[in-house]
mmCIF file of C-alpha atoms in Angstrom:
data_model
loop_
_atom_site.group_PDB
_atom_site.id
_atom_site.type_symbol
_atom_site.label_atom_id
_atom_site.label_comp_id
_atom_site.label_asym_id
_atom_site.label_seq_id
_atom_site.Cartn_x
_atom_site.Cartn_y
_atom_site.Cartn_z
ATOM 1 C CA MET A 10 153.159 85.748 85.165
ATOM 2 C CA PRO A 11 155.785 84.658 82.757
ATOM 3 C CA TYR A 12 158.731 82.522 83.945
ATOM 4 C CA ALA A 13 162.480 83.372 84.031
ATOM 5 C CA ILE A 14 164.317 80.252 82.558
ATOM 6 C CA ILE A 15 167.977 79.129 83.023
ATOM 7 C CA ARG A 16 169.471 75.831 81.744
ATOM 8 C CA HIS A 17 172.875 74.503 81.691
ATOM 9 C CA ALA A 18 174.810 71.776 79.984
ATOM 10 C CA LYS A 19 178.114 70.056 80.786
ATOM 11 C CA ILE A 20 180.853 69.932 78.086
ATOM 12 C CA LYS A 21 183.575 67.382 78.509
ATOM 13 C CA THR A 22 185.631 67.472 75.234
ATOM 14 C CA LEU A 23 186.801 70.235 72.997
ATOM 15 C CA GLY A 24 185.112 68.295 70.165
ATOM 16 C CA ASN A 25 181.785 68.869 71.959
ATOM 17 C CA LEU A 26 182.529 72.404 72.696
ATOM 18 C CA ALA A 27 183.469 73.014 69.041
ATOM 19 C CA ALA A 28 180.079 71.355 67.849
ATOM 20 C CA SER A 29 178.107 73.556 70.352
ATOM 21 C CA ALA A 30 179.988 76.737 69.347
ATOM 22 C CA GLN A 31 179.452 76.024 65.508
ATOM 23 C CA HIS A 32 175.676 76.037 66.325
ATOM 24 C CA THR A 33 176.007 79.216 68.402
ATOM 25 C CA PHE A 34 177.994 81.145 65.704
ATOM 26 C CA ARG A 35 175.721 79.689 62.975
ATOM 27 C CA GLU A 36 178.746 78.151 61.195
ATOM 28 C CA ARG A 37 176.537 74.966 60.696
ATOM 29 C CA GLU A 38 173.119 74.831 59.252
ATOM 30 C CA THR A 39 170.562 75.802 61.886
ATOM 31 C CA PRO A 40 167.132 74.890 60.838
ATOM 32 C CA ASN A 41 165.287 76.691 63.631
ATOM 33 C CA ALA A 42 167.187 80.051 63.091
ATOM 34 C CA ASP A 43 166.091 82.662 60.665
ATOM 35 C CA PRO A 44 169.252 83.678 58.527
ATOM 36 C CA LYS A 45 167.561 87.214 57.982
ATOM 37 C CA LEU A 46 167.887 87.805 61.666
ATOM 38 C CA THR A 47 171.297 86.094 62.323
ATOM 39 C CA PRO A 48 173.067 89.666 61.925
ATOM 40 C CA LYS A 49 171.205 90.940 64.807
ATOM 41 C CA ASN A 50 172.919 88.253 67.130
ATOM 42 C CA GLN A 51 175.624 89.883 69.464
ATOM 43 C CA HIS A 52 178.846 88.249 70.743
ATOM 44 C CA ILE A 53 181.099 89.161 73.566
ATOM 45 C CA GLY A 54 184.459 87.387 74.136
ATOM 46 C CA ALA A 55 184.587 85.659 70.690
ATOM 47 C CA THR A 56 183.107 85.988 67.288
ATOM 48 C CA ASN A 57 183.731 82.498 65.971
ATOM 49 C CA THR A 58 184.541 78.962 66.875
ATOM 50 C CA ALA A 59 188.152 79.154 66.491
ATOM 51 C CA GLU A 60 188.481 82.229 68.783
ATOM 52 C CA LEU A 61 186.422 80.545 71.513
ATOM 53 C CA LEU A 62 188.585 77.382 71.399
ATOM 54 C CA GLU A 63 191.831 79.442 71.646
ATOM 55 C CA ARG A 64 190.411 81.303 74.663
ATOM 56 C CA PHE A 65 189.588 78.135 76.404
ATOM 57 C CA GLN A 66 192.841 76.631 75.647
ATOM 58 C CA GLN A 67 194.718 79.586 77.095
ATOM 59 C CA ASN A 68 192.665 79.547 80.255
ATOM 60 C CA LEU A 69 192.462 75.837 80.963
ATOM 61 C CA PRO A 70 194.881 74.351 83.431
ATOM 62 C CA ASP A 71 197.844 72.229 82.232
ATOM 63 C CA LYS A 72 196.334 69.155 84.052
ATOM 64 C CA LEU A 73 192.765 68.068 83.656
ATOM 65 C CA ARG A 74 191.020 65.289 85.470
ATOM 66 C CA LYS A 75 189.964 62.419 83.226
ATOM 67 C CA ASN A 76 186.533 62.642 81.898
ATOM 68 C CA GLY A 77 186.336 66.103 83.738
ATOM 69 C CA VAL A 78 183.999 68.781 82.707
ATOM 70 C CA LEU A 79 185.907 71.514 80.502
ATOM 71 C CA ALA A 80 182.935 74.062 80.342
ATOM 72 C CA LEU A 81 179.437 74.749 81.537
ATOM 73 C CA GLU A 82 177.096 76.237 78.666
ATOM 74 C CA TYR A 83 174.298 78.309 79.927
ATOM 75 C CA LEU A 84 171.029 79.320 78.171
ATOM 76 C CA CYS A 85 169.166 82.333 79.946
ATOM 77 C CA THR A 86 165.497 83.339 78.724
ATOM 78 C CA ALA A 87 162.068 83.711 79.645
ATOM 79 C CA SER A 88 158.509 82.779 78.649
ATOM 80 C CA PRO A 89 157.527 83.524 74.959
ATOM 81 C CA GLU A 90 154.771 85.649 76.085
ATOM 82 C CA TRP A 91 157.109 87.809 78.024
ATOM 83 C CA TRP A 92 159.213 88.766 75.098
ATOM 84 C CA GLN A 93 156.217 89.574 73.009
ATOM 85 C CA ALA A 94 155.275 92.062 75.675
ATOM 86 C CA ALA A 95 158.692 93.395 76.827
ATOM 87 C CA SER A 96 159.746 96.849 75.717
ATOM 88 C CA LYS A 97 163.359 97.234 74.204
ATOM 89 C CA ASP A 98 164.660 98.514 77.678
ATOM 90 C CA GLN A 99 163.274 95.599 79.472
ATOM 91 C CA ARG A 100 165.000 93.101 76.874
ATOM 92 C CA THR A 101 168.233 94.929 77.239
ATOM 93 C CA ALA A 102 168.084 94.818 80.949
ATOM 94 C CA PHE A 103 167.141 91.057 81.141
ATOM 95 C CA PHE A 104 170.305 90.163 78.883
ATOM 96 C CA GLN A 105 172.612 92.453 80.989
ATOM 97 C CA ARG A 106 171.396 90.985 84.310
ATOM 98 C CA SER A 107 171.698 87.490 82.872
ATOM 99 C CA LEU A 108 175.538 88.256 82.095
ATOM 100 C CA ASP A 109 176.071 89.881 85.466
ATOM 101 C CA PHE A 110 174.492 86.997 87.246
ATOM 102 C CA LEU A 111 176.791 84.460 85.505
ATOM 103 C CA ARG A 112 179.875 86.676 86.123
ATOM 104 C CA ASP A 113 178.953 87.104 89.761
ATOM 105 C CA ARG A 114 178.479 83.464 90.178
ATOM 106 C CA HIS A 115 181.615 82.204 88.374
ATOM 107 C CA GLY A 116 183.793 85.265 88.105
ATOM 108 C CA LYS A 117 184.198 87.728 85.232
ATOM 109 C CA ASP A 118 187.314 86.090 83.966
ATOM 110 C CA ASN A 119 185.867 82.542 83.685
ATOM 111 C CA VAL A 120 182.820 83.695 81.495
ATOM 112 C CA LEU A 121 184.717 83.336 78.348
ATOM 113 C CA TYR A 122 181.881 84.016 75.990
ATOM 114 C CA ALA A 123 178.226 85.421 76.019
ATOM 115 C CA GLY A 124 176.093 85.995 73.211
ATOM 116 C CA THR A 125 172.414 87.086 72.648
ATOM 117 C CA GLN A 126 170.422 85.497 69.800
ATOM 118 C CA PHE A 127 167.453 86.841 68.174
ATOM 119 C CA ASP A 128 167.131 84.572 65.201
ATOM 120 C CA GLU A 129 165.215 81.921 66.872
ATOM 121 C CA SER A 130 161.594 81.808 67.877
ATOM 122 C CA THR A 131 162.396 83.009 71.589
ATOM 123 C CA PRO A 132 165.363 85.453 72.102
ATOM 124 C CA HIS A 133 167.987 84.063 74.693
ATOM 125 C CA LEU A 134 171.397 84.467 75.935
ATOM 126 C CA VAL A 135 174.182 81.815 75.506
ATOM 127 C CA ALA A 136 177.260 81.472 77.635
ATOM 128 C CA TYR A 137 180.290 79.414 77.882
ATOM 129 C CA VAL A 138 182.066 79.208 81.234
ATOM 130 C CA ILE A 139 185.162 77.689 82.795
ATOM 131 C CA PRO A 140 183.877 75.976 85.977
ATOM 132 C CA LYS A 141 186.592 76.992 88.491
ATOM 133 C CA ASP A 142 185.653 77.126 92.107
ATOM 134 C CA ASP A 143 186.721 79.859 94.498
ATOM 135 C CA LYS A 144 190.004 78.105 95.009
ATOM 136 C CA GLY A 145 190.657 78.142 91.195
ATOM 137 C CA ARG A 146 190.162 74.536 90.770
ATOM 138 C CA MET A 147 188.173 73.014 87.869
ATOM 139 C CA ASN A 148 184.940 71.906 89.737
ATOM 140 C CA ALA A 149 181.718 71.916 87.834
ATOM 141 C CA ALA A 150 180.118 69.868 90.796
ATOM 142 C CA TYR A 151 180.617 72.972 92.932
ATOM 143 C CA PHE A 152 177.960 74.942 91.070
ATOM 144 C CA VAL A 153 175.504 72.298 89.405
ATOM 145 C CA ASP A 154 175.540 69.054 90.846
ATOM 146 C CA GLY A 155 172.646 67.947 93.101
ATOM 147 C CA ARG A 156 169.025 69.151 93.362
ATOM 148 C CA LYS A 157 169.799 71.592 96.090
ATOM 149 C CA LYS A 158 172.280 73.498 94.057
ATOM 150 C CA LEU A 159 170.051 73.397 90.918
ATOM 151 C CA ASN A 160 167.075 74.693 92.805
ATOM 152 C CA GLU A 161 169.325 77.444 94.385
ATOM 153 C CA LEU A 162 170.462 78.391 90.728
ATOM 154 C CA GLN A 163 166.800 78.786 89.493
ATOM 155 C CA THR A 164 165.848 80.768 92.539
ATOM 156 C CA ALA A 165 168.764 83.087 92.432
ATOM 157 C CA PHE A 166 168.425 83.842 88.852
ATOM 158 C CA ALA A 167 164.713 84.485 89.060
ATOM 159 C CA ALA A 168 165.424 86.919 91.895
ATOM 160 C CA LYS A 169 167.796 88.699 89.641
ATOM 161 C CA VAL A 170 165.195 89.553 86.987
ATOM 162 C CA GLU A 171 161.932 89.518 89.173
ATOM 163 C CA ASP A 172 161.314 93.057 88.818
ATOM 164 C CA LEU A 173 161.245 92.748 85.052
ATOM 165 C CA GLY A 174 157.906 90.996 85.562
ATOM 166 C CA LEU A 175 159.158 87.237 85.739
ATOM 167 C CA LYS A 176 158.857 84.576 88.287
ATOM 168 C CA ARG A 177 160.469 81.487 89.130
ATOM 169 C CA GLY A 178 159.001 78.137 87.944
ATOM 170 C CA ILE A 179 157.204 75.983 90.353
ATOM 171 C CA GLU A 180 159.748 74.615 92.759
ATOM 172 C CA GLY A 181 159.881 70.600 92.846
ATOM 173 C CA SER A 182 157.379 70.429 89.821
ATOM 174 C CA LYS A 183 157.268 67.521 87.449
ATOM 175 C CA ALA A 184 155.744 68.991 84.503
ATOM 176 C CA LYS A 185 156.252 66.864 81.188
ATOM 177 C CA HIS A 186 156.684 68.073 77.820
ATOM 178 C CA GLU A 187 153.972 66.502 75.443
ATOM 179 C CA GLN A 188 155.597 65.323 72.149
ATOM 180 C CA VAL A 189 153.419 66.341 69.338
ATOM 181 C CA LYS A 190 152.447 63.078 67.340
ATOM 182 C CA ARG A 191 153.570 62.704 63.675
ATOM 183 C CA HIS A 192 150.988 63.291 60.909
ATOM 184 C CA TYR A 193 150.735 59.687 59.749
ATOM 185 C CA GLY A 194 150.247 58.636 63.399
ATOM 186 C CA LEU A 195 147.389 60.835 63.678
ATOM 187 C CA VAL A 196 145.998 59.390 60.394
ATOM 188 C CA MET A 197 146.179 56.128 61.678
ATOM 189 C CA ARG A 198 144.365 56.806 64.871
ATOM 190 C CA GLY A 199 141.637 58.592 62.839
ATOM 191 C CA GLU A 200 141.484 55.476 60.741
ATOM 192 C CA ALA A 201 141.052 53.412 63.510
ATOM 193 C CA LEU A 202 138.024 55.757 64.796
ATOM 194 C CA GLU A 203 136.466 55.247 61.422
ATOM 195 C CA ALA A 204 136.151 51.461 61.706
ATOM 196 C CA PRO A 205 132.750 49.947 61.274
ATOM 197 C CA GLU A 206 130.381 51.064 64.025
ATOM 198 C CA MET A 207 128.342 48.331 66.060
ATOM 199 C CA GLY A 208 124.582 48.641 66.143
ATOM 200 C CA VAL A 209 122.725 48.072 69.438
ATOM 201 C CA ILE A 210 122.307 44.311 68.707
ATOM 202 C CA ASP A 211 126.030 44.036 67.989
ATOM 203 C CA GLU A 212 126.732 45.904 71.145
ATOM 204 C CA VAL A 213 124.448 43.475 73.286
ATOM 205 C CA SER A 214 125.848 40.522 71.743
ATOM 206 C CA VAL A 215 129.200 41.627 72.710
ATOM 207 C CA VAL A 216 128.164 42.143 76.454
ATOM 208 C CA LEU A 217 126.613 38.676 76.366
ATOM 209 C CA GLY A 218 129.963 37.152 75.139
ATOM 210 C CA LYS A 219 128.355 36.170 71.737
ATOM 211 C CA PRO A 220 129.164 38.696 69.311
ATOM 212 C CA THR A 221 127.562 38.738 65.974
ATOM 213 C CA ARG A 222 129.546 38.471 62.727
ATOM 214 C CA SER A 223 129.243 42.264 62.106
ATOM 215 C CA ALA A 224 130.396 43.079 65.729
ATOM 216 C CA GLN A 225 133.300 40.576 65.622
ATOM 217 C CA LYS A 226 134.338 42.231 62.329
ATOM 218 C CA ALA A 227 134.303 45.694 63.716
ATOM 219 C CA ILE A 228 136.216 44.548 66.849
ATOM 220 C CA GLU A 229 138.935 42.950 64.780
ATOM 221 C CA THR A 230 139.027 45.879 62.455
ATOM 222 C CA ARG A 231 139.474 48.359 65.191
ATOM 223 C CA GLN A 232 141.943 46.109 66.987
ATOM 224 C CA ALA A 233 143.947 45.772 63.785
ATOM 225 C CA LEU A 234 143.990 49.491 62.911
ATOM 226 C CA LEU A 235 145.036 50.300 66.609
ATOM 227 C CA GLU A 236 147.856 47.966 66.463
ATOM 228 C CA ARG A 237 149.034 49.329 63.081
ATOM 229 C CA ALA A 238 149.057 52.788 64.466
ATOM 230 C CA GLU A 239 150.922 51.757 67.826
ATOM 231 C CA ALA A 240 153.444 49.649 65.634
ATOM 232 C CA TRP A 241 153.967 52.930 63.504
ATOM 233 C CA GLU A 242 154.330 55.140 66.438
ATOM 234 C CA CYS A 243 156.957 52.780 67.872
ATOM 235 C CA ARG A 244 158.859 52.597 64.535
ATOM 236 C CA GLN A 245 158.748 56.513 64.274
ATOM 237 C CA LYS A 246 160.047 56.691 67.958
ATOM 238 C CA ALA A 247 162.890 54.268 67.024
ATOM 239 C CA VAL A 248 163.557 56.254 63.944
ATOM 240 C CA LYS A 249 163.755 59.559 65.899
ATOM 241 C CA GLN A 250 165.828 58.065 68.621
ATOM 242 C CA ARG A 251 168.223 56.935 65.631
ATOM 243 C CA GLU A 252 168.302 60.205 64.216
ATOM 244 C CA GLU A 253 169.201 61.919 67.400
ATOM 245 C CA VAL A 254 171.821 59.281 67.954
ATOM 246 C CA LEU A 255 173.180 59.909 64.297
ATOM 247 C CA ALA A 256 172.942 63.722 64.899
ATOM 248 C CA ARG A 257 174.886 63.809 67.964
ATOM 249 C CA ARG A 258 177.582 61.509 66.374
ATOM 250 C CA GLU A 259 177.687 63.863 63.416
ATOM 251 C CA MET A 260 178.079 66.895 65.813
ATOM 252 C CA ASP A 261 180.690 65.026 67.822
ATOM 253 C CA VAL A 262 182.767 64.124 64.442
ATOM 254 C CA SER A 263 182.171 67.626 63.073
ATOM 255 C CA GLY A 264 183.460 69.085 66.371
ATOM 256 C CA ARG A 265 186.404 66.672 66.392
ATOM 257 C CA GLU A 266 187.154 67.654 62.770
ATOM 258 C CA PHE A 267 187.124 71.370 63.595
ATOM 259 C CA VAL A 268 189.400 70.745 66.675
ATOM 260 C CA VAL A 269 191.853 68.874 64.355
ATOM 261 C CA GLY A 270 191.741 71.609 61.743
ATOM 262 C CA HIS A 271 192.269 74.211 64.281
ATOM 263 C CA ARG A 272 195.382 72.182 65.779
ATOM 264 C CA GLU A 273 196.649 71.846 62.270
ATOM 265 C CA GLU A 274 196.132 75.505 61.664
ATOM 266 C CA MET A 275 198.020 76.186 64.821
ATOM 267 C CA ALA A 276 200.710 73.882 63.955
ATOM 268 C CA ASP A 277 201.127 75.619 60.374
ATOM 269 C CA ARG A 278 201.205 78.834 62.266
ATOM 270 C CA ARG A 279 203.925 77.719 64.655
ATOM 271 C CA LEU A 280 205.798 76.190 61.573
ATOM 272 C CA GLU A 281 205.675 79.529 59.617
ATOM 273 C CA ILE A 282 206.836 81.567 62.826
ATOM 274 C CA SER A 283 209.616 78.922 63.434
ATOM 275 C CA GLN A 284 210.598 79.304 59.656
ATOM 276 C CA GLN A 285 210.517 82.957 60.018
ATOM 277 C CA THR A 286 212.644 82.838 63.148
ATOM 278 C CA GLU A 287 215.097 80.513 61.258
ATOM 279 C CA ASN A 288 215.294 82.953 58.475
ATOM 280 C CA GLU A 289 216.027 85.996 60.683
ATOM 281 C CA LEU A 290 218.727 83.894 62.559
ATOM 282 C CA LYS A 291 220.429 83.065 59.209
ATOM 283 C CA GLN A 292 220.342 86.560 58.222
ATOM 284 C CA ARG A 293 221.956 87.695 61.652
ATOM 285 C CA ILE A 294 224.510 85.024 61.318
ATOM 286 C CA VAL A 295 225.533 86.410 57.857
ATOM 287 C CA GLN A 296 225.737 89.831 59.489
ATOM 288 C CA LEU A 297 227.778 88.517 62.263
ATOM 289 C CA GLU A 298 230.156 86.773 59.912
ATOM 290 C CA ALA A 299 230.474 89.995 57.742
ATOM 291 C CA LEU A 300 231.204 91.949 60.997
ATOM 292 C CA VAL A 301 233.895 89.138 61.910
ATOM 293 C CA GLU A 302 235.420 89.198 58.610
ATOM 294 C CA LYS A 303 235.575 93.097 58.640
ATOM 295 C CA GLU A 304 237.294 92.743 62.135
ATOM 296 C CA ARG A 305 239.819 90.452 60.894
ATOM 297 C CA ALA A 306 240.607 92.864 57.915
ATOM 298 C CA ASP A 307 240.998 95.709 60.255
ATOM 299 C CA LYS A 308 243.252 93.635 62.301
ATOM 300 C CA ARG A 309 245.363 92.585 59.363
ATOM 301 C CA MET A 310 245.702 96.149 58.259
ATOM 302 C CA PHE A 311 246.683 97.163 61.660
ATOM 303 C CA MET A 312 249.261 94.319 61.881
ATOM 304 C CA GLU A 313 250.726 95.566 58.527
ATOM 305 C CA ALA A 314 250.755 99.092 59.711
ATOM 306 C CA ARG A 315 252.552 98.003 62.972
ATOM 307 C CA ASP A 316 255.137 96.002 61.235
ATOM 308 C CA GLN A 317 255.764 98.947 58.742
ATOM 309 C CA ALA A 318 256.210 101.130 61.871
ATOM 310 C CA LEU A 319 258.688 98.966 63.346
ATOM 311 C CA GLU A 320 260.723 98.639 60.004
ATOM 312 C CA ARG A 321 260.954 102.456 59.806
ATOM 313 C CA ALA A 322 262.057 102.529 63.653
ATOM 314 C CA ARG A 323 264.930 99.899 63.018
ATOM 315 C CA ALA A 324 265.990 101.887 59.997
ATOM 316 C CA ALA A 325 266.019 104.912 61.980
ATOM 317 C CA GLU A 326 268.030 103.275 64.685
ATOM 318 C CA LYS A 327 270.724 101.998 62.134
ATOM 319 C CA LEU A 328 271.085 105.501 60.814
ATOM 320 C CA LEU A 329 271.441 107.092 64.221
ATOM 321 C CA GLY A 330 274.119 104.313 65.092
ATOM 322 C CA LYS A 331 276.218 105.223 61.911
ATOM 323 C CA ASP A 332 275.981 108.936 62.882
ATOM 324 C CA SER A 333 277.284 108.335 66.425
ATOM 325 C CA GLY A 334 280.617 106.690 65.027
ATOM 326 C CA ARG A 335 281.694 109.487 62.493
ATOM 327 C CA ASP A 336 284.808 111.558 63.439
ATOM 328 C CA LEU A 337 283.449 115.305 63.835
ATOM 329 C CA SER A 338 286.834 116.917 64.692
ATOM 330 C CA PHE A 339 288.512 119.680 62.697
#
């Protein structure tokens, strides 16, 4: 019976979040993804890294614990053989239940992004979650710290999709993923097996502790070839580790560059808004100054009209005074 699979990763910086999101949104080269199938990927909550970062910044608390976990990244999938046999309805049900499981576990508002990816060898759901506990505090340990909580996570998720034909992995198993050896390493091992063979006399001489010249030569050749193969494999392992370190550094630098660029873009946007606001204020000031000037002009006209009325009133009083002193007798 195929297995239900859920994995998580802790993300502690916006740079790491940006680097992970660039992979999720295929904004960086993704060798294990088929670009022809990428348009089939679906996104809920954000459609690019910038939108995801903006959502996180809007939902993160003002104060964060130093070196605290900003986000949990989840991956939900199933064994490859299940995807090969699953119907379209089963696939849809798997993705929907995976999303419901994370929303029930963390709260719908804290699952800021979920996306289904069909362009890799095994379809899967990716989600980014703000790890707030039931008291609203940033607390990733509440969900994923400790073997007990991780076992409970695996068990609960498997129960959510069990009726789709999936089961939980073996609890407490210590299965190891065997790494495939490099081609040249295999060649070197094969070369070691092709060293000169020893005949019966040679083998007896080795047992007696007095190897013949041909036996000694065969032993030395095999040992030298095996040492060469082991040395090559050690170098390849060191090179691979170095490549992984450089890849992580590249992702971190790329993520930081993206965050810096995003912040610069936000700063430019704020500057543009402030300039627009400043222009609007200047226009309003001009309008107010024009209004004040009009009120002053109106006031001057009023005062002039009042003065003229007073002058006419005084003139009329003088005329009335002269008329009152005139002799009107016959």
